[in-house]
Amino acid sequence: IERIPKEYIRPEEERPSIGDIFAEEKMDGGPQVPTVDLKGINSEDLEVREKCREELRKAAVDWGVMHLVNHGIPEELTGRVKAAGEGFFGQPIEEKEKYANDQAAGNVQGYGSKLANNASGQLEWEDYFFHCVFPEDKTDLSIWPKTPSDYIAATREYAKQLRALTTTVLAVLSLGLGLEEGRLEKEVGGMEELLLQMKINYYPKCPQPELALGVEAHTDVSALTFILHNMVPGLQLFYEGKWVTAKCVPNSIIMHVGDTVEILSNGKYKSILHRGVVNREKVRVSWAVFCEPPKEKIILQPLPETVSEADPPRFPPRTFAQHIKHKLFRQTDQEGADTPKPDE
């Protein structure tokens, strides 16, 4: 097709900010998403360990998003995960449709091309596959793709290793708030209750990329989000009043701090507004894993230790389910920049 259907065309006031993603990725000036090298995160050498942890904390405070390198998950495994996801999307539409989800029946797991009511009412230029990947007793293997044959094994192993990385990151962020190491992990549900939900985003080539978005501006509701991608740029972050394009860093995992950790930290760690931009030359694929607290069991609110007279609570108490609902129905998102934060 040469023209995109009108349902995909972004509102006029949003379009001037959508540029050529390849040109923007090459630009060296201006702010850049930080890269954090995790090699020393558990080093025996106190100085090395503290330097690494401080970099992670600083990125979570300043940006709320970062490229993690030397994260400990083997390249061989991330390569298998990518090959399996790309293999699934490379199949004929009839094969993919066998895994179609059923939004109307409240069944969001599976294959589809729209996840939620978008704030703008416009469609997003993407297909996706969404399913729970951890803990194993909460996963439903019957809806996981059987083809490619390595999909289940690779995704399971990756989820397990990512869960260990989640513990490491949450420990550092806990210490950064002056809390004991295991506190944030406990507050988001611990090993039994914290859910890892994977969403593979498939962004086809778009004949009019300046008019569409792959994913519109939003903050993640999760505690943390980890993203792999196929080295095609597309992620943009709203930082200091401007859209900043994330560069593609080889063998990295992008990590976002989500609303859940922002709320628990009383805003000390940021959940940054971001979006996905599309292009006409290359298909972009990303593998996002959202680490989500249980929907009803935990009340999300600033931890008492993060609150003081000078810094009163910025967020009202809500369950995770209430927080999601609040965001869905309160979002206006005129220019992406004014998406309401949970405290507004």
PDB file of N, CA and C in Angstrom, residues 174-249:
ATOM      1  N   SER A 174      16.563  -0.524  45.833  1.00  0.00           N
ATOM      2  CA  SER A 174      16.180  -0.496  47.248  1.00  0.00           C
ATOM      3  C   SER A 174      17.250   0.200  48.081  1.00  0.00           C
ATOM      4  N   LEU A 175      18.493  -0.252  47.904  1.00  0.00           N
ATOM      5  CA  LEU A 175      19.604   0.338  48.665  1.00  0.00           C
ATOM      6  C   LEU A 175      19.715   1.835  48.375  1.00  0.00           C
ATOM      7  N   GLY A 176      19.418   2.198  47.113  1.00  0.00           N
ATOM      8  CA  GLY A 176      19.481   3.614  46.721  1.00  0.00           C
ATOM      9  C   GLY A 176      18.462   4.487  47.439  1.00  0.00           C
ATOM     10  N   LEU A 177      17.412   3.861  47.970  1.00  0.00           N
ATOM     11  CA  LEU A 177      16.397   4.607  48.730  1.00  0.00           C
ATOM     12  C   LEU A 177      16.664   4.528  50.235  1.00  0.00           C
ATOM     13  N   GLY A 178      17.792   3.870  50.590  1.00  0.00           N
ATOM     14  CA  GLY A 178      18.100   3.704  52.009  1.00  0.00           C
ATOM     15  C   GLY A 178      17.306   2.576  52.649  1.00  0.00           C
ATOM     16  N   LEU A 179      16.772   1.662  51.815  1.00  0.00           N
ATOM     17  CA  LEU A 179      15.993   0.529  52.335  1.00  0.00           C
ATOM     18  C   LEU A 179      16.872  -0.720  52.342  1.00  0.00           C
ATOM     19  N   GLU A 180      16.412  -1.777  53.031  1.00  0.00           N
ATOM     20  CA  GLU A 180      17.195  -3.013  52.938  1.00  0.00           C
ATOM     21  C   GLU A 180      17.002  -3.618  51.548  1.00  0.00           C
ATOM     22  N   GLU A 181      18.007  -4.414  51.196  1.00  0.00           N
ATOM     23  CA  GLU A 181      18.143  -4.927  49.829  1.00  0.00           C
ATOM     24  C   GLU A 181      16.880  -5.564  49.240  1.00  0.00           C
ATOM     25  N   GLY A 182      16.173  -6.372  50.028  1.00  0.00           N
ATOM     26  CA  GLY A 182      15.046  -7.136  49.476  1.00  0.00           C
ATOM     27  C   GLY A 182      13.710  -6.403  49.514  1.00  0.00           C
ATOM     28  N   ARG A 183      13.710  -5.170  49.975  1.00  0.00           N
ATOM     29  CA  ARG A 183      12.444  -4.497  50.263  1.00  0.00           C
ATOM     30  C   ARG A 183      11.576  -4.242  49.018  1.00  0.00           C
ATOM     31  N   LEU A 184      12.144  -3.639  47.987  1.00  0.00           N
ATOM     32  CA  LEU A 184      11.322  -3.333  46.795  1.00  0.00           C
ATOM     33  C   LEU A 184      10.766  -4.609  46.180  1.00  0.00           C
ATOM     34  N   GLU A 185      11.609  -5.642  46.137  1.00  0.00           N
ATOM     35  CA  GLU A 185      11.143  -6.912  45.559  1.00  0.00           C
ATOM     36  C   GLU A 185       9.936  -7.426  46.340  1.00  0.00           C
ATOM     37  N   LYS A 186      10.027  -7.353  47.666  1.00  0.00           N
ATOM     38  CA  LYS A 186       8.920  -7.805  48.512  1.00  0.00           C
ATOM     39  C   LYS A 186       7.669  -6.958  48.229  1.00  0.00           C
ATOM     40  N   GLU A 187       7.854  -5.649  48.075  1.00  0.00           N
ATOM     41  CA  GLU A 187       6.727  -4.735  47.878  1.00  0.00           C
ATOM     42  C   GLU A 187       6.022  -4.944  46.527  1.00  0.00           C
ATOM     43  N   VAL A 188       6.716  -5.556  45.565  1.00  0.00           N
ATOM     44  CA  VAL A 188       6.067  -5.783  44.258  1.00  0.00           C
ATOM     45  C   VAL A 188       5.605  -7.232  44.078  1.00  0.00           C
ATOM     46  N   GLY A 189       5.668  -8.015  45.155  1.00  0.00           N
ATOM     47  CA  GLY A 189       5.082  -9.360  45.076  1.00  0.00           C
ATOM     48  C   GLY A 189       6.037 -10.514  45.243  1.00  0.00           C
ATOM     49  N   GLY A 190       7.360 -10.229  45.233  1.00  0.00           N
ATOM     50  CA  GLY A 190       8.326 -11.314  45.452  1.00  0.00           C
ATOM     51  C   GLY A 190       8.291 -12.376  44.364  1.00  0.00           C
ATOM     52  N   MET A 191       9.006 -13.460  44.594  1.00  0.00           N
ATOM     53  CA  MET A 191       9.185 -14.512  43.588  1.00  0.00           C
ATOM     54  C   MET A 191       7.854 -15.161  43.191  1.00  0.00           C
ATOM     55  N   GLU A 192       6.916 -15.254  44.123  1.00  0.00           N
ATOM     56  CA  GLU A 192       5.652 -15.956  43.829  1.00  0.00           C
ATOM     57  C   GLU A 192       4.689 -15.103  43.014  1.00  0.00           C
ATOM     58  N   GLU A 193       4.642 -13.804  43.314  1.00  0.00           N
ATOM     59  CA  GLU A 193       3.539 -12.984  42.794  1.00  0.00           C
ATOM     60  C   GLU A 193       3.923 -12.003  41.683  1.00  0.00           C
ATOM     61  N   LEU A 194       5.199 -11.641  41.569  1.00  0.00           N
ATOM     62  CA  LEU A 194       5.580 -10.690  40.510  1.00  0.00           C
ATOM     63  C   LEU A 194       5.468 -11.421  39.170  1.00  0.00           C
ATOM     64  N   LEU A 195       4.627 -10.898  38.277  1.00  0.00           N
ATOM     65  CA  LEU A 195       4.408 -11.548  36.980  1.00  0.00           C
ATOM     66  C   LEU A 195       5.315 -10.945  35.926  1.00  0.00           C
ATOM     67  N   LEU A 196       5.905 -11.792  35.085  1.00  0.00           N
ATOM     68  CA  LEU A 196       6.642 -11.301  33.926  1.00  0.00           C
ATOM     69  C   LEU A 196       5.785 -11.567  32.697  1.00  0.00           C
ATOM     70  N   GLN A 197       5.349 -10.484  32.047  1.00  0.00           N
ATOM     71  CA  GLN A 197       4.484 -10.591  30.870  1.00  0.00           C
ATOM     72  C   GLN A 197       5.295 -10.157  29.653  1.00  0.00           C
ATOM     73  N   MET A 198       5.362 -11.014  28.644  1.00  0.00           N
ATOM     74  CA  MET A 198       6.130 -10.637  27.449  1.00  0.00           C
ATOM     75  C   MET A 198       5.205 -10.144  26.343  1.00  0.00           C
ATOM     76  N   LYS A 199       5.608  -9.042  25.728  1.00  0.00           N
ATOM     77  CA  LYS A 199       4.885  -8.553  24.554  1.00  0.00           C
ATOM     78  C   LYS A 199       5.911  -8.393  23.428  1.00  0.00           C
ATOM     79  N   ILE A 200       5.778  -9.243  22.414  1.00  0.00           N
ATOM     80  CA  ILE A 200       6.652  -9.085  21.239  1.00  0.00           C
ATOM     81  C   ILE A 200       5.934  -8.111  20.310  1.00  0.00           C
ATOM     82  N   ASN A 201       6.585  -7.005  20.025  1.00  0.00           N
ATOM     83  CA  ASN A 201       6.005  -5.977  19.146  1.00  0.00           C
ATOM     84  C   ASN A 201       6.591  -6.132  17.752  1.00  0.00           C
ATOM     85  N   TYR A 202       5.736  -6.223  16.757  1.00  0.00           N
ATOM     86  CA  TYR A 202       6.188  -6.359  15.368  1.00  0.00           C
ATOM     87  C   TYR A 202       5.688  -5.133  14.605  1.00  0.00           C
ATOM     88  N   TYR A 203       6.629  -4.281  14.196  1.00  0.00           N
ATOM     89  CA  TYR A 203       6.265  -3.039  13.501  1.00  0.00           C
ATOM     90  C   TYR A 203       6.608  -3.178  12.014  1.00  0.00           C
ATOM     91  N   PRO A 204       5.603  -3.407  11.153  1.00  0.00           N
ATOM     92  CA  PRO A 204       5.904  -3.562   9.724  1.00  0.00           C
ATOM     93  C   PRO A 204       6.444  -2.246   9.137  1.00  0.00           C
ATOM     94  N   LYS A 205       7.020  -2.346   7.933  1.00  0.00           N
ATOM     95  CA  LYS A 205       7.407  -1.111   7.218  1.00  0.00           C
ATOM     96  C   LYS A 205       6.150  -0.275   7.021  1.00  0.00           C
ATOM     97  N   CYS A 206       6.316   1.032   7.083  1.00  0.00           N
ATOM     98  CA  CYS A 206       5.149   1.916   6.985  1.00  0.00           C
ATOM     99  C   CYS A 206       5.367   2.915   5.848  1.00  0.00           C
ATOM    100  N   PRO A 207       4.439   2.980   4.859  1.00  0.00           N
ATOM    101  CA  PRO A 207       4.659   3.868   3.714  1.00  0.00           C
ATOM    102  C   PRO A 207       4.631   5.361   4.075  1.00  0.00           C
ATOM    103  N   GLN A 208       3.996   5.711   5.189  1.00  0.00           N
ATOM    104  CA  GLN A 208       3.952   7.124   5.613  1.00  0.00           C
ATOM    105  C   GLN A 208       4.312   7.228   7.102  1.00  0.00           C
ATOM    106  N   PRO A 209       5.588   6.968   7.414  1.00  0.00           N
ATOM    107  CA  PRO A 209       5.964   6.897   8.835  1.00  0.00           C
ATOM    108  C   PRO A 209       5.804   8.223   9.575  1.00  0.00           C
ATOM    109  N   GLU A 210       5.788   9.316   8.805  1.00  0.00           N
ATOM    110  CA  GLU A 210       5.661  10.633   9.457  1.00  0.00           C
ATOM    111  C   GLU A 210       4.240  10.900   9.962  1.00  0.00           C
ATOM    112  N   LEU A 211       3.301   9.993   9.599  1.00  0.00           N
ATOM    113  CA  LEU A 211       1.898  10.180  10.007  1.00  0.00           C
ATOM    114  C   LEU A 211       1.449   9.201  11.092  1.00  0.00           C
ATOM    115  N   ALA A 212       2.276   8.179  11.368  1.00  0.00           N
ATOM    116  CA  ALA A 212       1.825   7.091  12.250  1.00  0.00           C
ATOM    117  C   ALA A 212       2.768   6.923  13.439  1.00  0.00           C
ATOM    118  N   LEU A 213       2.328   6.124  14.410  1.00  0.00           N
ATOM    119  CA  LEU A 213       3.217   5.701  15.495  1.00  0.00           C
ATOM    120  C   LEU A 213       3.057   4.195  15.690  1.00  0.00           C
ATOM    121  N   GLY A 214       4.154   3.543  16.081  1.00  0.00           N
ATOM    122  CA  GLY A 214       4.072   2.119  16.407  1.00  0.00           C
ATOM    123  C   GLY A 214       3.363   1.935  17.734  1.00  0.00           C
ATOM    124  N   VAL A 215       3.766   2.739  18.702  1.00  0.00           N
ATOM    125  CA  VAL A 215       3.112   2.758  20.017  1.00  0.00           C
ATOM    126  C   VAL A 215       3.052   4.212  20.448  1.00  0.00           C
ATOM    127  N   GLU A 216       1.865   4.670  20.854  1.00  0.00           N
ATOM    128  CA  GLU A 216       1.758   6.084  21.206  1.00  0.00           C
ATOM    129  C   GLU A 216       2.376   6.357  22.576  1.00  0.00           C
ATOM    130  N   ALA A 217       2.548   7.644  22.877  1.00  0.00           N
ATOM    131  CA  ALA A 217       3.239   8.054  24.101  1.00  0.00           C
ATOM    132  C   ALA A 217       2.544   7.514  25.344  1.00  0.00           C
ATOM    133  N   HIS A 218       3.334   6.917  26.236  1.00  0.00           N
ATOM    134  CA  HIS A 218       2.785   6.354  27.475  1.00  0.00           C
ATOM    135  C   HIS A 218       3.922   6.155  28.470  1.00  0.00           C
ATOM    136  N   THR A 219       3.583   5.949  29.717  1.00  0.00           N
ATOM    137  CA  THR A 219       4.566   5.428  30.672  1.00  0.00           C
ATOM    138  C   THR A 219       4.150   3.992  30.967  1.00  0.00           C
ATOM    139  N   ASP A 220       5.111   3.154  31.354  1.00  0.00           N
ATOM    140  CA  ASP A 220       4.801   1.755  31.658  1.00  0.00           C
ATOM    141  C   ASP A 220       4.214   1.645  33.061  1.00  0.00           C
ATOM    142  N   VAL A 221       3.187   0.821  33.228  1.00  0.00           N
ATOM    143  CA  VAL A 221       2.591   0.642  34.553  1.00  0.00           C
ATOM    144  C   VAL A 221       3.414  -0.319  35.419  1.00  0.00           C
ATOM    145  N   SER A 222       4.306  -1.073  34.795  1.00  0.00           N
ATOM    146  CA  SER A 222       5.065  -2.137  35.465  1.00  0.00           C
ATOM    147  C   SER A 222       5.939  -1.605  36.609  1.00  0.00           C
ATOM    148  N   ALA A 223       6.622  -2.558  37.295  1.00  0.00           N
ATOM    149  CA  ALA A 223       7.686  -2.176  38.230  1.00  0.00           C
ATOM    150  C   ALA A 223       8.942  -1.865  37.402  1.00  0.00           C
ATOM    151  N   LEU A 224       9.331  -2.813  36.563  1.00  0.00           N
ATOM    152  CA  LEU A 224      10.438  -2.633  35.613  1.00  0.00           C
ATOM    153  C   LEU A 224      10.002  -3.234  34.285  1.00  0.00           C
ATOM    154  N   THR A 225      10.554  -2.712  33.186  1.00  0.00           N
ATOM    155  CA  THR A 225      10.351  -3.306  31.855  1.00  0.00           C
ATOM    156  C   THR A 225      11.722  -3.539  31.231  1.00  0.00           C
ATOM    157  N   PHE A 226      11.920  -4.727  30.654  1.00  0.00           N
ATOM    158  CA  PHE A 226      13.180  -5.040  29.962  1.00  0.00           C
ATOM    159  C   PHE A 226      12.882  -5.256  28.486  1.00  0.00           C
ATOM    160  N   ILE A 227      13.689  -4.644  27.613  1.00  0.00           N
ATOM    161  CA  ILE A 227      13.409  -4.717  26.172  1.00  0.00           C
ATOM    162  C   ILE A 227      14.628  -5.163  25.363  1.00  0.00           C
ATOM    163  N   LEU A 228      14.410  -6.197  24.561  1.00  0.00           N
ATOM    164  CA  LEU A 228      15.375  -6.583  23.515  1.00  0.00           C
ATOM    165  C   LEU A 228      14.826  -6.048  22.199  1.00  0.00           C
ATOM    166  N   HIS A 229      15.688  -5.817  21.205  1.00  0.00           N
ATOM    167  CA  HIS A 229      15.165  -5.402  19.895  1.00  0.00           C
ATOM    168  C   HIS A 229      16.103  -5.878  18.798  1.00  0.00           C
ATOM    169  N   ASN A 230      15.644  -5.751  17.556  1.00  0.00           N
ATOM    170  CA  ASN A 230      16.427  -6.288  16.431  1.00  0.00           C
ATOM    171  C   ASN A 230      17.357  -5.239  15.823  1.00  0.00           C
ATOM    172  N   MET A 231      17.796  -4.268  16.649  1.00  0.00           N
ATOM    173  CA  MET A 231      18.782  -3.255  16.232  1.00  0.00           C
ATOM    174  C   MET A 231      18.245  -2.290  15.172  1.00  0.00           C
ATOM    175  N   VAL A 232      16.926  -2.190  15.059  1.00  0.00           N
ATOM    176  CA  VAL A 232      16.326  -1.141  14.213  1.00  0.00           C
ATOM    177  C   VAL A 232      15.810  -0.072  15.187  1.00  0.00           C
ATOM    178  N   PRO A 233      16.240   1.197  15.014  1.00  0.00           N
ATOM    179  CA  PRO A 233      15.828   2.219  15.986  1.00  0.00           C
ATOM    180  C   PRO A 233      14.326   2.482  15.927  1.00  0.00           C
ATOM    181  N   GLY A 234      13.774   3.021  17.015  1.00  0.00           N
ATOM    182  CA  GLY A 234      12.339   3.313  17.048  1.00  0.00           C
ATOM    183  C   GLY A 234      11.876   3.860  18.387  1.00  0.00           C
ATOM    184  N   LEU A 235      12.657   3.582  19.448  1.00  0.00           N
ATOM    185  CA  LEU A 235      12.248   4.049  20.777  1.00  0.00           C
ATOM    186  C   LEU A 235      12.619   5.515  20.972  1.00  0.00           C
ATOM    187  N   GLN A 236      11.632   6.298  21.423  1.00  0.00           N
ATOM    188  CA  GLN A 236      11.901   7.694  21.759  1.00  0.00           C
ATOM    189  C   GLN A 236      11.423   7.982  23.181  1.00  0.00           C
ATOM    190  N   LEU A 237      12.202   8.809  23.881  1.00  0.00           N
ATOM    191  CA  LEU A 237      11.911   9.158  25.261  1.00  0.00           C
ATOM    192  C   LEU A 237      11.639  10.650  25.348  1.00  0.00           C
ATOM    193  N   PHE A 238      10.661  11.044  26.151  1.00  0.00           N
ATOM    194  CA  PHE A 238      10.361  12.468  26.318  1.00  0.00           C
ATOM    195  C   PHE A 238      11.176  12.978  27.504  1.00  0.00           C
ATOM    196  N   TYR A 239      12.287  13.661  27.184  1.00  0.00           N
ATOM    197  CA  TYR A 239      13.256  14.057  28.211  1.00  0.00           C
ATOM    198  C   TYR A 239      13.494  15.557  28.125  1.00  0.00           C
ATOM    199  N   GLU A 240      13.293  16.228  29.242  1.00  0.00           N
ATOM    200  CA  GLU A 240      13.491  17.684  29.312  1.00  0.00           C
ATOM    201  C   GLU A 240      12.765  18.412  28.180  1.00  0.00           C
ATOM    202  N   GLY A 241      11.503  17.998  27.961  1.00  0.00           N
ATOM    203  CA  GLY A 241      10.658  18.733  27.016  1.00  0.00           C
ATOM    204  C   GLY A 241      10.859  18.402  25.547  1.00  0.00           C
ATOM    205  N   LYS A 242      11.716  17.394  25.242  1.00  0.00           N
ATOM    206  CA  LYS A 242      11.945  17.035  23.827  1.00  0.00           C
ATOM    207  C   LYS A 242      11.956  15.523  23.655  1.00  0.00           C
ATOM    208  N   TRP A 243      11.609  15.074  22.427  1.00  0.00           N
ATOM    209  CA  TRP A 243      11.714  13.647  22.122  1.00  0.00           C
ATOM    210  C   TRP A 243      13.161  13.297  21.784  1.00  0.00           C
ATOM    211  N   VAL A 244      13.726  12.346  22.520  1.00  0.00           N
ATOM    212  CA  VAL A 244      15.112  11.909  22.320  1.00  0.00           C
ATOM    213  C   VAL A 244      15.072  10.482  21.783  1.00  0.00           C
ATOM    214  N   THR A 245      15.795  10.228  20.703  1.00  0.00           N
ATOM    215  CA  THR A 245      15.820   8.893  20.096  1.00  0.00           C
ATOM    216  C   THR A 245      16.895   8.035  20.753  1.00  0.00           C
ATOM    217  N   ALA A 246      16.510   6.831  21.194  1.00  0.00           N
ATOM    218  CA  ALA A 246      17.488   5.911  21.800  1.00  0.00           C
ATOM    219  C   ALA A 246      18.351   5.304  20.699  1.00  0.00           C
ATOM    220  N   LYS A 247      19.653   5.306  20.899  1.00  0.00           N
ATOM    221  CA  LYS A 247      20.556   4.661  19.938  1.00  0.00           C
ATOM    222  C   LYS A 247      20.454   3.139  20.121  1.00  0.00           C
ATOM    223  N   CYS A 248      20.882   2.404  19.095  1.00  0.00           N
ATOM    224  CA  CYS A 248      20.884   0.939  19.207  1.00  0.00           C
ATOM    225  C   CYS A 248      22.235   0.497  19.749  1.00  0.00           C
ATOM    226  N   VAL A 249      22.264  -0.063  20.929  1.00  0.00           N
ATOM    227  CA  VAL A 249      23.518  -0.495  21.553  1.00  0.00           C
ATOM    228  C   VAL A 249      23.597  -2.026  21.463  1.00  0.00           C
TER     229      VAL A 249
END
